[in-house]
């Protein structure tokens, strides 16, 4: 058994080659997997930002409508370029589309 045989290999779809798991992990961090989330006017959003709604939104399952101009504090990015996670009074687990908010 050679010294590199105990290392697991993964298929890299970008290059079409089998590479070691440690090389794949290093490549993943070097690529900068950070997703850039932009609001309705193109401002870059970050965790903890405050946003306001640009249109009335009906919240499914809560029987409530969030009005235009409502301030949402302390958003969290989800890893999806169009979704942000946030809290609002009486609504847990609220996920908003970035196209309906504007950074404050």
PDB file of N, CA, C and O in Angstrom, residues 1 4 6 8 10 13 19 24 27 29 33 35-36 42 50 62 69-70 76 78-79 82-83 90 96:
ATOM      1  N   UNK A   1       0.849  -1.180   0.000  1.00  0.00           N
ATOM      2  CA  UNK A   1       0.000   0.000   0.000  1.00  0.00           C
ATOM      3  C   UNK A   1       0.888   1.235   0.000  1.00  0.00           C
ATOM      4  O   UNK A   1       1.746   1.396   0.850  1.00  0.00           O
ATOM      5  N   UNK A   4      -0.293   7.381  -0.129  1.00  0.00           N
ATOM      6  CA  UNK A   4      -1.462   8.185  -0.465  1.00  0.00           C
ATOM      7  C   UNK A   4      -2.723   7.370  -0.668  1.00  0.00           C
ATOM      8  O   UNK A   4      -3.785   7.919  -0.907  1.00  0.00           O
ATOM      9  N   UNK A   6      -4.570   5.638   1.397  1.00  0.00           N
ATOM     10  CA  UNK A   6      -5.581   5.698   2.450  1.00  0.00           C
ATOM     11  C   UNK A   6      -6.447   6.952   2.349  1.00  0.00           C
ATOM     12  O   UNK A   6      -7.471   7.044   2.991  1.00  0.00           O
ATOM     13  N   UNK A   8      -9.133   9.474   0.762  1.00  0.00           N
ATOM     14  CA  UNK A   8     -10.323   9.334  -0.080  1.00  0.00           C
ATOM     15  C   UNK A   8     -10.208  10.265  -1.280  1.00  0.00           C
ATOM     16  O   UNK A   8      -9.605  11.331  -1.209  1.00  0.00           O
ATOM     17  N   UNK A  10     -12.336  12.266  -4.482  1.00  0.00           N
ATOM     18  CA  UNK A  10     -13.634  12.788  -4.902  1.00  0.00           C
ATOM     19  C   UNK A  10     -13.518  13.264  -6.343  1.00  0.00           C
ATOM     20  O   UNK A  10     -12.439  13.640  -6.808  1.00  0.00           O
ATOM     21  N   UNK A  13     -16.002  18.009 -10.661  1.00  0.00           N
ATOM     22  CA  UNK A  13     -16.750  18.214 -11.899  1.00  0.00           C
ATOM     23  C   UNK A  13     -16.194  19.347 -12.744  1.00  0.00           C
ATOM     24  O   UNK A  13     -16.343  19.356 -13.958  1.00  0.00           O
ATOM     25  N   UNK A  19      -9.653  13.819  -7.561  1.00  0.00           N
ATOM     26  CA  UNK A  19      -8.626  14.451  -6.738  1.00  0.00           C
ATOM     27  C   UNK A  19      -8.815  14.014  -5.290  1.00  0.00           C
ATOM     28  O   UNK A  19      -9.888  13.554  -4.904  1.00  0.00           O
ATOM     29  N   UNK A  24      -9.504  18.745  -2.569  1.00  0.00           N
ATOM     30  CA  UNK A  24     -10.833  19.290  -2.862  1.00  0.00           C
ATOM     31  C   UNK A  24     -11.246  20.300  -1.807  1.00  0.00           C
ATOM     32  O   UNK A  24     -11.826  21.342  -2.123  1.00  0.00           O
ATOM     33  N   UNK A  27      -9.303  23.447  -2.385  1.00  0.00           N
ATOM     34  CA  UNK A  27      -9.794  24.141  -3.579  1.00  0.00           C
ATOM     35  C   UNK A  27     -11.116  24.847  -3.280  1.00  0.00           C
ATOM     36  O   UNK A  27     -11.360  25.943  -3.756  1.00  0.00           O
ATOM     37  N   UNK A  29     -12.178  26.156  -0.443  1.00  0.00           N
ATOM     38  CA  UNK A  29     -11.979  27.373   0.333  1.00  0.00           C
ATOM     39  C   UNK A  29     -11.284  28.439  -0.491  1.00  0.00           C
ATOM     40  O   UNK A  29     -11.484  29.617  -0.276  1.00  0.00           O
ATOM     41  N   UNK A  33     -16.430  30.523  -1.871  1.00  0.00           N
ATOM     42  CA  UNK A  33     -17.802  30.064  -2.054  1.00  0.00           C
ATOM     43  C   UNK A  33     -18.842  31.028  -1.500  1.00  0.00           C
ATOM     44  O   UNK A  33     -20.007  30.697  -1.433  1.00  0.00           O
ATOM     45  N   UNK A  35     -21.630  33.598  -1.241  1.00  0.00           N
ATOM     46  CA  UNK A  35     -22.690  34.035  -2.148  1.00  0.00           C
ATOM     47  C   UNK A  35     -22.950  35.505  -1.896  1.00  0.00           C
ATOM     48  O   UNK A  35     -23.089  35.941  -0.756  1.00  0.00           O
ATOM     49  N   UNK A  36     -23.012  36.290  -2.952  1.00  0.00           N
ATOM     50  CA  UNK A  36     -23.281  37.723  -2.830  1.00  0.00           C
ATOM     51  C   UNK A  36     -24.791  37.923  -2.960  1.00  0.00           C
ATOM     52  O   UNK A  36     -25.392  37.544  -3.955  1.00  0.00           O
ATOM     53  N   UNK A  42     -29.699  46.770  -5.756  1.00  0.00           N
ATOM     54  CA  UNK A  42     -28.328  46.372  -6.034  1.00  0.00           C
ATOM     55  C   UNK A  42     -27.342  46.520  -4.902  1.00  0.00           C
ATOM     56  O   UNK A  42     -26.159  46.243  -5.082  1.00  0.00           O
ATOM     57  N   UNK A  50     -30.135  45.922   8.392  1.00  0.00           N
ATOM     58  CA  UNK A  50     -31.548  46.260   8.514  1.00  0.00           C
ATOM     59  C   UNK A  50     -32.082  46.525   7.119  1.00  0.00           C
ATOM     60  O   UNK A  50     -31.426  47.184   6.313  1.00  0.00           O
ATOM     61  N   UNK A  62     -49.165  32.291   8.266  1.00  0.00           N
ATOM     62  CA  UNK A  62     -49.288  33.162   9.434  1.00  0.00           C
ATOM     63  C   UNK A  62     -50.570  33.969   9.389  1.00  0.00           C
ATOM     64  O   UNK A  62     -50.971  34.534  10.408  1.00  0.00           O
ATOM     65  N   UNK A  69     -42.645  49.269   3.664  1.00  0.00           N
ATOM     66  CA  UNK A  69     -41.994  50.165   4.613  1.00  0.00           C
ATOM     67  C   UNK A  69     -41.709  49.537   5.963  1.00  0.00           C
ATOM     68  O   UNK A  69     -41.097  50.169   6.814  1.00  0.00           O
ATOM     69  N   UNK A  70     -42.133  48.292   6.180  1.00  0.00           N
ATOM     70  CA  UNK A  70     -41.873  47.607   7.441  1.00  0.00           C
ATOM     71  C   UNK A  70     -40.380  47.385   7.606  1.00  0.00           C
ATOM     72  O   UNK A  70     -39.707  46.919   6.686  1.00  0.00           O
ATOM     73  N   UNK A  76     -30.253  37.468   8.394  1.00  0.00           N
ATOM     74  CA  UNK A  76     -29.210  36.458   8.281  1.00  0.00           C
ATOM     75  C   UNK A  76     -29.235  35.916   6.858  1.00  0.00           C
ATOM     76  O   UNK A  76     -30.299  35.619   6.323  1.00  0.00           O
ATOM     77  N   UNK A  78     -28.708  33.085   3.990  1.00  0.00           N
ATOM     78  CA  UNK A  78     -28.950  31.643   4.022  1.00  0.00           C
ATOM     79  C   UNK A  78     -28.020  30.850   3.134  1.00  0.00           C
ATOM     80  O   UNK A  78     -28.038  29.634   3.187  1.00  0.00           O
ATOM     81  N   UNK A  79     -27.228  31.490   2.313  1.00  0.00           N
ATOM     82  CA  UNK A  79     -26.399  30.780   1.357  1.00  0.00           C
ATOM     83  C   UNK A  79     -27.018  30.777  -0.032  1.00  0.00           C
ATOM     84  O   UNK A  79     -26.376  30.453  -1.010  1.00  0.00           O
ATOM     85  N   UNK A  82     -30.912  34.611  -3.297  1.00  0.00           N
ATOM     86  CA  UNK A  82     -32.169  35.360  -3.308  1.00  0.00           C
ATOM     87  C   UNK A  82     -32.975  35.241  -2.021  1.00  0.00           C
ATOM     88  O   UNK A  82     -34.065  35.780  -1.940  1.00  0.00           O
ATOM     89  N   UNK A  83     -32.494  34.532  -1.010  1.00  0.00           N
ATOM     90  CA  UNK A  83     -33.271  34.363   0.219  1.00  0.00           C
ATOM     91  C   UNK A  83     -32.506  34.887   1.422  1.00  0.00           C
ATOM     92  O   UNK A  83     -31.308  34.673   1.548  1.00  0.00           O
ATOM     93  N   UNK A  90     -44.154  37.839  16.102  1.00  0.00           N
ATOM     94  CA  UNK A  90     -45.208  36.858  15.899  1.00  0.00           C
ATOM     95  C   UNK A  90     -44.969  35.885  14.758  1.00  0.00           C
ATOM     96  O   UNK A  90     -45.765  34.982  14.553  1.00  0.00           O
ATOM     97  N   UNK A  96     -37.455  35.822   3.488  1.00  0.00           N
ATOM     98  CA  UNK A  96     -37.876  36.808   2.493  1.00  0.00           C
ATOM     99  C   UNK A  96     -37.003  36.717   1.254  1.00  0.00           C
ATOM    100  O   UNK A  96     -35.830  36.363   1.337  1.00  0.00           O
TER     101      UNK A  96
END
